[in-house]
Short mmCIF file of C-alpha atoms in Angstrom, two decimals:
data_model
loop_
_atom_site.label_atom_id
_atom_site.label_comp_id
_atom_site.label_asym_id
_atom_site.label_seq_id
_atom_site.Cartn_x
_atom_site.Cartn_y
_atom_site.Cartn_z
CA MET A 1 1.47 -20.26 -17.86
CA ASP A 2 4.48 -20.71 -15.36
CA LYS A 3 4.22 -22.50 -12.06
CA LEU A 4 6.07 -22.78 -8.81
CA ARG A 5 7.19 -26.29 -7.44
CA ILE A 6 8.05 -26.27 -3.75
CA THR A 7 9.54 -29.17 -1.90
CA GLY A 8 8.63 -28.26 1.60
CA GLY A 9 10.26 -28.84 5.07
CA GLN A 10 13.49 -26.77 4.67
CA LYS A 11 14.26 -24.43 7.24
CA LEU A 12 15.16 -20.69 6.09
CA HIS A 13 18.75 -19.41 6.90
CA GLY A 14 20.43 -16.35 5.28
CA ASP A 15 20.03 -12.84 4.17
CA ILE A 16 17.28 -11.30 1.84
CA THR A 17 17.47 -7.80 0.35
CA ILE A 18 13.87 -6.29 0.33
CA SER A 19 12.90 -4.48 -2.85
CA GLY A 20 11.06 -1.29 -3.26
CA ALA A 21 7.39 -1.13 -2.35
CA LYS A 22 5.17 -1.81 -5.39
CA ASN A 23 2.19 0.16 -3.72
CA ALA A 24 4.57 3.23 -3.37
CA ALA A 25 6.29 2.90 -6.85
CA LEU A 26 2.79 2.88 -8.73
CA PRO A 27 1.63 6.39 -7.65
CA ILE A 28 5.08 7.77 -7.91
CA LEU A 29 5.29 6.61 -11.46
CA CYS A 30 2.14 8.47 -12.09
CA ALA A 31 3.39 11.65 -10.52
CA SER A 32 5.95 12.07 -13.20
CA LEU A 33 2.90 13.40 -15.33
CA LEU A 34 2.94 16.50 -13.19
CA THR A 35 6.00 18.08 -14.61
CA ALA A 36 7.83 18.43 -17.85
CA ASP A 37 11.20 17.89 -16.10
CA ASP A 38 12.92 14.54 -15.47
CA ILE A 39 11.91 12.52 -12.44
CA GLN A 40 14.73 10.06 -11.40
CA LEU A 41 13.50 7.03 -9.38
CA HIS A 42 15.71 4.44 -7.55
CA ASN A 43 14.98 1.10 -5.84
CA VAL A 44 12.13 0.36 -8.31
CA PRO A 45 10.94 -3.24 -8.08
CA ARG A 46 10.94 -5.39 -11.15
CA LEU A 47 7.32 -6.32 -11.19
CA ARG A 48 4.57 -7.02 -13.66
CA ASP A 49 2.63 -4.23 -12.42
CA ILE A 50 5.50 -1.89 -12.78
CA ASP A 51 5.79 -2.95 -16.36
CA THR A 52 2.24 -2.17 -16.92
CA ALA A 53 2.36 1.27 -15.51
CA CYS A 54 5.21 2.07 -17.59
CA GLN A 55 3.40 0.73 -20.72
CA LEU A 56 0.44 3.02 -19.75
CA LEU A 57 2.87 6.10 -19.26
CA ALA A 58 4.65 5.37 -22.62
CA GLN A 59 1.03 5.33 -24.40
CA LEU A 60 0.49 8.86 -22.87
CA GLY A 61 3.72 9.94 -24.43
CA VAL A 62 6.07 9.71 -21.22
CA ARG A 63 9.64 8.70 -22.16
CA ALA A 64 11.43 6.27 -19.90
CA HIS A 65 14.85 5.02 -19.49
CA THR A 66 15.53 1.99 -17.23
CA GLU A 67 18.66 0.77 -16.00
CA GLY A 68 18.39 -1.98 -13.34
CA GLU A 69 16.25 -0.96 -10.44
CA SER A 70 16.36 2.86 -11.53
CA ILE A 71 13.99 4.60 -14.12
CA THR A 72 14.06 8.13 -15.36
CA LEU A 73 10.72 9.51 -16.60
CA ASN A 74 10.10 12.45 -18.70
CA ALA A 75 6.63 13.82 -19.54
CA SER A 76 7.40 16.92 -21.46
CA ALA A 77 5.84 15.65 -24.63
CA ILE A 78 2.60 14.13 -23.78
CA THR A 79 0.76 12.91 -26.94
CA SER A 80 -2.52 11.40 -25.35
CA LEU A 81 -4.67 12.13 -22.37
CA GLU A 82 -6.42 8.78 -22.43
CA ALA A 83 -5.85 5.71 -20.47
CA PRO A 84 -7.37 2.69 -22.60
CA TYR A 85 -9.17 -0.24 -20.95
CA GLU A 86 -6.72 -2.49 -22.38
CA LEU A 87 -4.30 -1.40 -19.96
CA VAL A 88 -6.39 -0.22 -16.91
CA LYS A 89 -8.23 -3.64 -16.87
CA THR A 90 -4.95 -5.50 -15.96
CA MET A 91 -4.11 -2.94 -12.91
CA ARG A 92 -6.60 -1.11 -11.02
CA ALA A 93 -3.83 1.50 -9.92
CA SER A 94 -4.00 2.83 -13.63
CA ILE A 95 -6.74 5.20 -12.35
CA LEU A 96 -3.91 7.20 -10.49
CA VAL A 97 -3.17 9.04 -14.04
CA LEU A 98 -6.57 10.76 -13.62
CA GLY A 99 -5.56 13.30 -10.98
CA PRO A 100 -2.04 14.22 -12.47
CA LEU A 101 -3.57 14.56 -16.10
CA LEU A 102 -6.38 16.71 -15.01
CA ALA A 103 -4.30 19.04 -12.76
CA ARG A 104 -1.60 19.64 -15.42
CA PHE A 105 -3.35 19.50 -18.76
CA GLY A 106 -7.02 20.16 -17.64
CA LYS A 107 -8.50 17.02 -19.28
CA ALA A 108 -8.14 13.28 -18.80
CA ARG A 109 -10.16 10.37 -20.27
CA VAL A 110 -9.55 7.18 -18.08
CA SER A 111 -11.27 4.01 -18.45
CA LEU A 112 -13.11 2.56 -15.42
CA PRO A 113 -11.00 -0.27 -13.92
CA GLY A 114 -13.71 -2.92 -14.15
CA GLY A 115 -13.95 -5.99 -11.84
CA CYS A 116 -11.49 -6.99 -9.16
CA ALA A 117 -11.01 -10.32 -7.68
CA ILE A 118 -10.75 -9.27 -4.11
CA GLY A 119 -13.49 -6.71 -4.15
CA GLN A 120 -15.23 -3.57 -5.63
CA ARG A 121 -12.83 -0.95 -4.80
CA PRO A 122 -15.12 1.86 -6.52
CA VAL A 123 -13.60 5.02 -7.76
CA ASP A 124 -16.61 7.18 -6.73
CA GLN A 125 -14.48 8.88 -3.97
CA HIS A 126 -11.87 10.02 -6.52
CA ILE A 127 -14.72 11.44 -8.59
CA LYS A 128 -16.41 13.19 -5.77
CA GLY A 129 -13.07 14.92 -4.67
CA LEU A 130 -12.21 16.02 -8.11
CA ARG A 131 -15.64 17.41 -8.59
CA ALA A 132 -15.44 19.42 -5.19
CA MET A 133 -12.22 21.05 -6.85
CA GLY A 134 -14.22 22.24 -9.76
CA ALA A 135 -13.90 19.45 -12.36
CA ASP A 136 -16.45 18.62 -14.84
CA ILE A 137 -16.68 14.69 -14.89
CA GLU A 138 -18.95 12.51 -16.91
CA LEU A 139 -19.08 8.76 -17.41
CA GLU A 140 -19.12 7.82 -21.03
CA HIS A 141 -18.85 4.43 -22.51
CA GLY A 142 -16.87 3.10 -19.64
CA PHE A 143 -14.71 6.15 -19.23
CA VAL A 144 -14.17 8.74 -16.80
CA VAL A 145 -14.08 11.92 -18.69
CA ALA A 146 -12.83 14.90 -16.86
CA THR A 147 -12.29 18.50 -17.67
CA ALA A 148 -11.23 21.69 -15.74
CA SER A 149 -9.62 24.98 -16.70
CA ARG A 150 -7.89 24.80 -13.47
CA LEU A 151 -8.68 23.02 -10.37
CA LYS A 152 -9.52 25.00 -7.37
CA GLY A 153 -8.48 24.17 -3.72
CA ALA A 154 -11.37 22.73 -1.67
CA THR A 155 -11.91 20.93 1.55
CA ILE A 156 -12.74 17.23 0.90
CA ARG A 157 -13.80 14.44 3.12
CA THR A 158 -14.19 11.17 1.56
CA ASP A 159 -17.06 8.84 2.89
CA MET A 160 -14.44 6.17 3.49
CA VAL A 161 -10.60 5.90 3.86
CA THR A 162 -9.27 5.20 0.36
CA VAL A 163 -5.61 4.76 -0.38
CA THR A 164 -5.72 5.45 -4.14
CA GLY A 165 -8.32 8.07 -3.54
CA THR A 166 -6.06 9.89 -1.36
CA GLU A 167 -3.21 9.59 -3.76
CA ASN A 168 -5.10 10.90 -6.62
CA LEU A 169 -6.58 13.86 -5.00
CA LEU A 170 -3.23 14.67 -3.40
CA MET A 171 -1.52 14.81 -6.92
CA ALA A 172 -4.48 16.82 -8.21
CA ALA A 173 -4.33 19.32 -5.32
CA VAL A 174 -0.55 20.08 -5.71
CA LEU A 175 -1.18 22.15 -8.99
CA ALA A 176 -4.67 23.36 -7.88
CA GLU A 177 -5.34 27.01 -7.22
CA GLY A 178 -5.36 27.68 -3.42
CA GLU A 179 -5.47 25.37 -0.44
CA THR A 180 -6.83 21.87 -0.36
CA ILE A 181 -7.57 19.93 2.56
CA LEU A 182 -8.11 16.15 2.52
CA GLU A 183 -9.91 15.04 5.54
CA ASN A 184 -10.35 11.16 6.43
CA ALA A 185 -7.14 10.78 4.33
CA ALA A 186 -5.45 7.37 4.30
CA GLN A 187 -2.35 7.26 6.25
CA GLU A 188 -0.16 4.52 4.80
CA PRO A 189 3.49 4.81 4.62
CA GLU A 190 3.18 4.65 0.79
CA ILE A 191 1.38 8.00 0.85
CA VAL A 192 3.97 9.59 2.94
CA ASP A 193 6.37 8.37 0.31
CA LEU A 194 4.36 9.88 -2.56
CA ALA A 195 4.22 13.11 -0.45
CA GLU A 196 7.87 13.32 0.02
CA LEU A 197 8.53 13.01 -3.79
CA LEU A 198 6.07 15.63 -4.45
CA ILE A 199 7.60 17.91 -1.92
CA LYS A 200 10.96 17.51 -3.65
CA MET A 201 9.32 18.45 -6.81
CA GLY A 202 8.15 21.87 -5.29
CA ALA A 203 4.77 20.97 -3.93
CA LYS A 204 3.52 22.47 -0.43
CA ILE A 205 2.22 19.64 1.69
CA SER A 206 1.77 19.06 5.41
CA GLY A 207 0.11 16.38 7.45
CA HIS A 208 0.94 13.44 5.20
CA GLY A 209 0.83 10.23 7.28
CA THR A 210 -2.25 11.59 9.38
CA GLU A 211 -5.96 11.81 8.59
CA ARG A 212 -5.78 15.39 7.55
CA ILE A 213 -3.45 16.33 4.67
CA VAL A 214 -3.17 20.29 3.82
CA ILE A 215 -1.88 21.20 0.29
CA GLN A 216 -1.05 24.61 -0.93
CA GLY A 217 -1.16 24.66 -4.75
CA VAL A 218 1.69 25.89 -6.79
CA ASP A 219 1.84 26.96 -10.46
CA LYS A 220 4.21 24.24 -11.39
CA LEU A 221 6.48 21.51 -10.27
CA HIS A 222 9.95 20.57 -11.17
CA GLY A 223 12.23 17.52 -11.54
CA ALA A 224 13.44 15.43 -8.57
CA THR A 225 15.35 12.39 -7.67
CA HIS A 226 13.74 9.87 -5.20
CA ALA A 227 14.24 6.26 -3.90
CA ILE A 228 11.15 4.12 -3.42
CA MET A 229 10.58 3.17 0.21
CA PRO A 230 11.27 -0.53 1.12
CA ASP A 231 8.07 -2.87 0.51
CA ARG A 232 6.69 -3.61 4.08
CA ILE A 233 4.31 -6.34 2.68
CA GLU A 234 7.30 -8.18 1.19
CA THR A 235 9.06 -7.93 4.45
CA GLY A 236 6.13 -9.31 6.32
CA THR A 237 5.71 -12.01 3.92
CA PHE A 238 9.19 -13.43 4.31
CA LEU A 239 8.78 -13.00 8.11
CA CYS A 240 5.63 -15.04 8.01
CA ALA A 241 7.68 -17.71 5.82
CA VAL A 242 10.36 -18.22 8.61
CA GLY A 243 7.68 -18.23 11.25
CA ALA A 244 6.08 -21.23 9.32
CA THR A 245 9.28 -23.15 8.37
CA GLY A 246 11.75 -22.24 11.36
CA GLY A 247 15.14 -20.69 10.82
CA ASP A 248 16.90 -17.54 11.02
CA ILE A 249 16.78 -14.81 8.32
CA LEU A 250 18.13 -11.27 8.11
CA LEU A 251 16.07 -8.97 5.87
CA ARG A 252 18.05 -5.97 4.58
CA ASN A 253 16.78 -2.61 3.13
CA THR A 254 13.67 -2.41 5.06
CA ALA A 255 11.97 -0.23 7.73
CA ALA A 256 10.47 -1.68 10.85
CA SER A 257 8.59 1.60 11.54
CA THR A 258 6.39 0.82 8.46
CA LEU A 259 4.96 -2.55 9.70
CA GLN A 260 4.69 -2.31 13.41
CA SER A 261 1.25 -3.95 13.55
CA THR A 262 2.44 -6.90 11.54
CA LEU A 263 5.56 -7.28 13.85
CA ASP A 264 3.53 -7.20 16.70
CA LYS A 265 1.42 -10.11 15.56
CA LEU A 266 4.27 -12.18 14.48
CA THR A 267 6.09 -11.59 17.86
CA LYS A 268 2.99 -12.97 19.53
CA ALA A 269 3.00 -15.99 17.25
CA GLY A 270 6.52 -16.77 18.55
CA VAL A 271 8.79 -15.16 16.02
CA ASN A 272 11.77 -13.57 17.63
CA ILE A 273 12.16 -10.27 16.06
CA GLU A 274 15.14 -7.94 16.24
CA CYS A 275 15.15 -4.57 14.38
CA GLY A 276 17.82 -2.09 13.22
CA PRO A 277 17.93 1.08 11.37
CA ASP A 278 17.48 -0.60 8.02
CA TRP A 279 17.23 -4.26 8.96
CA ILE A 280 15.07 -6.80 10.55
CA ARG A 281 15.89 -10.16 11.75
CA GLY A 282 13.44 -12.99 12.29
CA ARG A 283 14.14 -16.35 14.07
CA MET A 284 11.93 -19.09 14.71
CA ASP A 285 12.70 -22.60 16.65
CA GLN A 286 9.16 -23.62 17.60
CA ARG A 287 5.78 -24.37 16.54
CA PRO A 288 3.88 -20.95 16.01
CA GLN A 289 1.02 -20.05 18.31
CA SER A 290 -2.31 -18.95 16.81
CA VAL A 291 -2.83 -15.22 16.76
CA SER A 292 -6.26 -13.70 15.96
CA PHE A 293 -6.52 -10.32 14.19
CA SER A 294 -8.95 -7.95 12.36
CA THR A 295 -7.74 -5.98 9.32
CA ALA A 296 -7.99 -2.31 9.29
CA GLU A 297 -6.68 0.83 7.72
CA HIS A 298 -3.17 1.95 8.67
CA PRO A 299 -1.87 1.96 11.33
CA GLY A 300 -4.02 -1.22 11.84
CA PHE A 301 -3.34 -4.72 10.61
CA PRO A 302 -3.04 -4.59 6.89
CA THR A 303 -5.17 -6.53 4.56
CA ASP A 304 -2.37 -7.15 2.28
CA MET A 305 -0.87 -9.32 5.10
CA GLN A 306 -3.93 -11.19 5.96
CA ALA A 307 -3.45 -14.19 3.75
CA GLN A 308 -0.06 -14.69 4.81
CA LEU A 309 -0.67 -14.59 8.44
CA MET A 310 -3.42 -17.08 7.76
CA ALA A 311 -0.84 -19.54 6.31
CA LEU A 312 1.25 -19.29 9.54
CA ASN A 313 -1.97 -19.70 11.64
CA ALA A 314 -2.86 -22.94 9.69
CA LEU A 315 0.25 -24.53 11.32
CA ALA A 316 -0.10 -22.92 14.84
CA ASN A 317 -0.93 -24.23 18.13
CA GLY A 318 -4.41 -23.16 18.86
CA THR A 319 -7.38 -21.51 16.83
CA ALA A 320 -7.26 -18.08 15.40
CA ILE A 321 -10.13 -15.79 14.61
CA ILE A 322 -9.38 -13.38 11.58
CA VAL A 323 -11.87 -10.81 10.47
CA GLU A 324 -11.41 -9.17 7.17
CA ASN A 325 -12.91 -5.68 7.16
CA ILE A 326 -11.36 -4.19 3.92
CA PHE A 327 -12.26 -6.21 1.01
CA GLU A 328 -15.29 -8.51 0.74
CA ASN A 329 -13.96 -11.22 -1.30
CA ARG A 330 -10.28 -11.78 0.31
CA PHE A 331 -10.70 -15.36 1.46
CA MET A 332 -10.39 -17.08 -1.78
CA HIS A 333 -7.12 -18.48 -0.70
CA VAL A 334 -8.85 -20.34 2.10
CA GLN A 335 -10.02 -23.33 -0.31
CA GLU A 336 -6.60 -23.69 -1.58
CA LEU A 337 -5.12 -23.80 1.92
CA ILE A 338 -7.47 -26.56 2.80
CA ARG A 339 -6.27 -28.54 -0.13
CA LEU A 340 -2.89 -28.45 1.68
CA GLY A 341 -4.58 -29.83 4.80
CA ALA A 342 -5.40 -26.48 6.65
CA LYS A 343 -8.52 -26.49 8.94
CA ILE A 344 -10.42 -23.23 8.08
CA GLU A 345 -14.03 -22.30 8.23
CA THR A 346 -15.46 -19.12 7.08
CA ASP A 347 -18.47 -17.27 7.78
CA GLY A 348 -18.79 -13.89 5.92
CA HIS A 349 -15.95 -11.64 6.86
CA THR A 350 -14.79 -14.07 9.52
CA ALA A 351 -12.53 -17.02 9.22
CA ARG A 352 -11.78 -19.61 12.07
CA VAL A 353 -8.39 -21.28 11.63
CA LYS A 354 -7.70 -24.41 13.68
CA GLY A 355 -3.91 -24.96 13.42
CA VAL A 356 -2.63 -28.48 12.35
CA GLU A 357 0.73 -29.99 13.20
CA LYS A 358 1.59 -30.45 9.45
CA LEU A 359 0.39 -29.79 5.87
CA LEU A 360 0.74 -31.95 3.01
CA GLY A 361 1.97 -30.75 -0.49
CA ALA A 362 -0.77 -30.65 -3.20
CA ARG A 363 -1.59 -28.82 -6.50
CA VAL A 364 -3.05 -25.49 -5.82
CA MET A 365 -4.22 -22.33 -7.83
CA ALA A 366 -3.43 -18.67 -6.99
CA THR A 367 -6.36 -16.35 -7.23
CA ASP A 368 -4.82 -13.03 -6.33
CA LEU A 369 -1.48 -11.44 -5.40
CA ARG A 370 -1.40 -11.94 -1.65
CA ALA A 371 -3.21 -15.35 -1.91
CA SER A 372 -0.16 -16.39 -4.01
CA ALA A 373 2.14 -15.48 -1.22
CA SER A 374 0.17 -17.49 1.33
CA LEU A 375 0.29 -20.69 -0.76
CA VAL A 376 4.08 -20.13 -1.06
CA ILE A 377 4.26 -19.89 2.68
CA ALA A 378 2.04 -23.06 3.16
CA GLY A 379 4.15 -24.92 0.55
CA LEU A 380 7.46 -24.14 2.12
CA ALA A 381 6.36 -25.64 5.36
CA ALA A 382 4.28 -28.66 3.84
CA GLN A 383 5.60 -32.18 3.46
CA GLY A 384 6.32 -33.28 -0.20
CA ASP A 385 5.65 -31.31 -3.22
CA THR A 386 3.47 -28.32 -3.91
CA ILE A 387 2.58 -26.91 -7.28
CA ILE A 388 1.35 -23.43 -7.37
CA ASP A 389 -0.54 -22.48 -10.63
CA ARG A 390 -1.28 -18.96 -12.05
CA ILE A 391 1.92 -17.40 -10.39
CA TYR A 392 1.60 -14.45 -12.66
CA HIS A 393 -0.54 -13.12 -9.88
CA LEU A 394 2.72 -13.41 -7.54
CA ASP A 395 4.67 -11.60 -10.35
CA ARG A 396 2.55 -8.50 -10.19
CA GLY A 397 3.93 -7.67 -6.67
CA TYR A 398 6.91 -9.90 -5.60
CA ASP A 399 10.31 -9.17 -7.14
CA ARG A 400 11.80 -12.58 -8.11
CA MET A 401 10.43 -14.25 -5.03
CA GLU A 402 11.69 -17.82 -5.94
CA ASN A 403 15.19 -16.54 -6.31
CA LYS A 404 15.16 -14.81 -2.85
CA LEU A 405 13.81 -17.88 -1.16
CA ALA A 406 15.95 -20.28 -2.84
CA ALA A 407 19.01 -18.28 -1.66
CA VAL A 408 18.12 -18.86 1.75
CA GLY A 409 17.66 -22.57 1.54
CA ALA A 410 14.22 -23.09 0.16
CA GLN A 411 13.60 -25.86 -2.41
CA ILE A 412 11.69 -23.79 -5.00
CA GLU A 413 11.83 -23.58 -8.81
CA ARG A 414 9.94 -21.85 -11.50
CA LEU A 415 8.48 -24.20 -14.16
CA HIS A 416 8.22 -22.47 -17.33
CA GLN A 417 5.48 -23.38 -19.91
CA GLU A 418 7.76 -25.09 -22.26
CA SER A 419 8.91 -27.50 -19.57
CA LEU A 420 5.52 -28.52 -18.42
#
């Protein structure tokens, strides 16, 4: 398996172009199942998870043509309505084919996702909502088996805010008969991006980006062209990196409006933030200040930025209290940061981070996607060499991160298996 080697202590200077958002691209790829026409997507990030999603769609019979960061998908000749465990187990977002398949074809057989490193993330809310729309759903041999002659509009209030649940039910509702109201809906910008594509395809949707989404079902959808929104988590990650190392970076092709809570915390930490219509500049010329926070559903502080801001706090002046409210196992990066010299104590969902003046390079292991990013940030600021193992986690959600960082002055390289 590939590793990253980072020689820390270099300030970051230069421009980075932000890629399309993984968490927007995955449901949007699945939305191609809702029509027999072409869906042309631009600004698609080059990630392991995108490859997995395309493999899954190909298994269902979707034809895809990829050229750089553009993909054209056509689902006019679907050959299978089953998402197998072999693919679903590698990416939980595979459950997002359930709603589109059921809505368009009246049948779907999708493997349950199985375990997840950072928490349970159950799909019971997806099932609850689809049943409210008239679907007959059984759990058989590890599969969700769903049938419906045609889904019917319903008012659905999920027991909790669920991003993938909202996305699945939104995609199912656009082809349902009548009106569907999603109460307690997730409000993430990625859901807005999905809804905007669906509207281009002919869907009738209002209220996306709020906790109440109203969908008027239509008989069929048509093709569309859409550019994936910028990745707000990648943007926040690079801003945390310059906060930890010092320097001056300009992030292009991004949108400050999608990550305001992250920008607020980074500003309190001492990062000088300037924003334009499609760019953010981050400058840092001092030791960061500790900043406490609690993760929450959007528009609160995103759980996907918790690990990265913890790495920044590890070097900060003062003590920060971090509360993780979304996933029960999302402190696995703590022990690896401690190997680099961080002073962190955890108690259940709370971490106490006492900043130190310096971290020292060491060999560490990535445990999940965002944990990987936190170790990169810490390694960039640490003295000496840091080796990060199991970076396949990083490749799931960051488009050529080491190349982007090297271009702004980081001493970082990928060590391939054959060179180890």
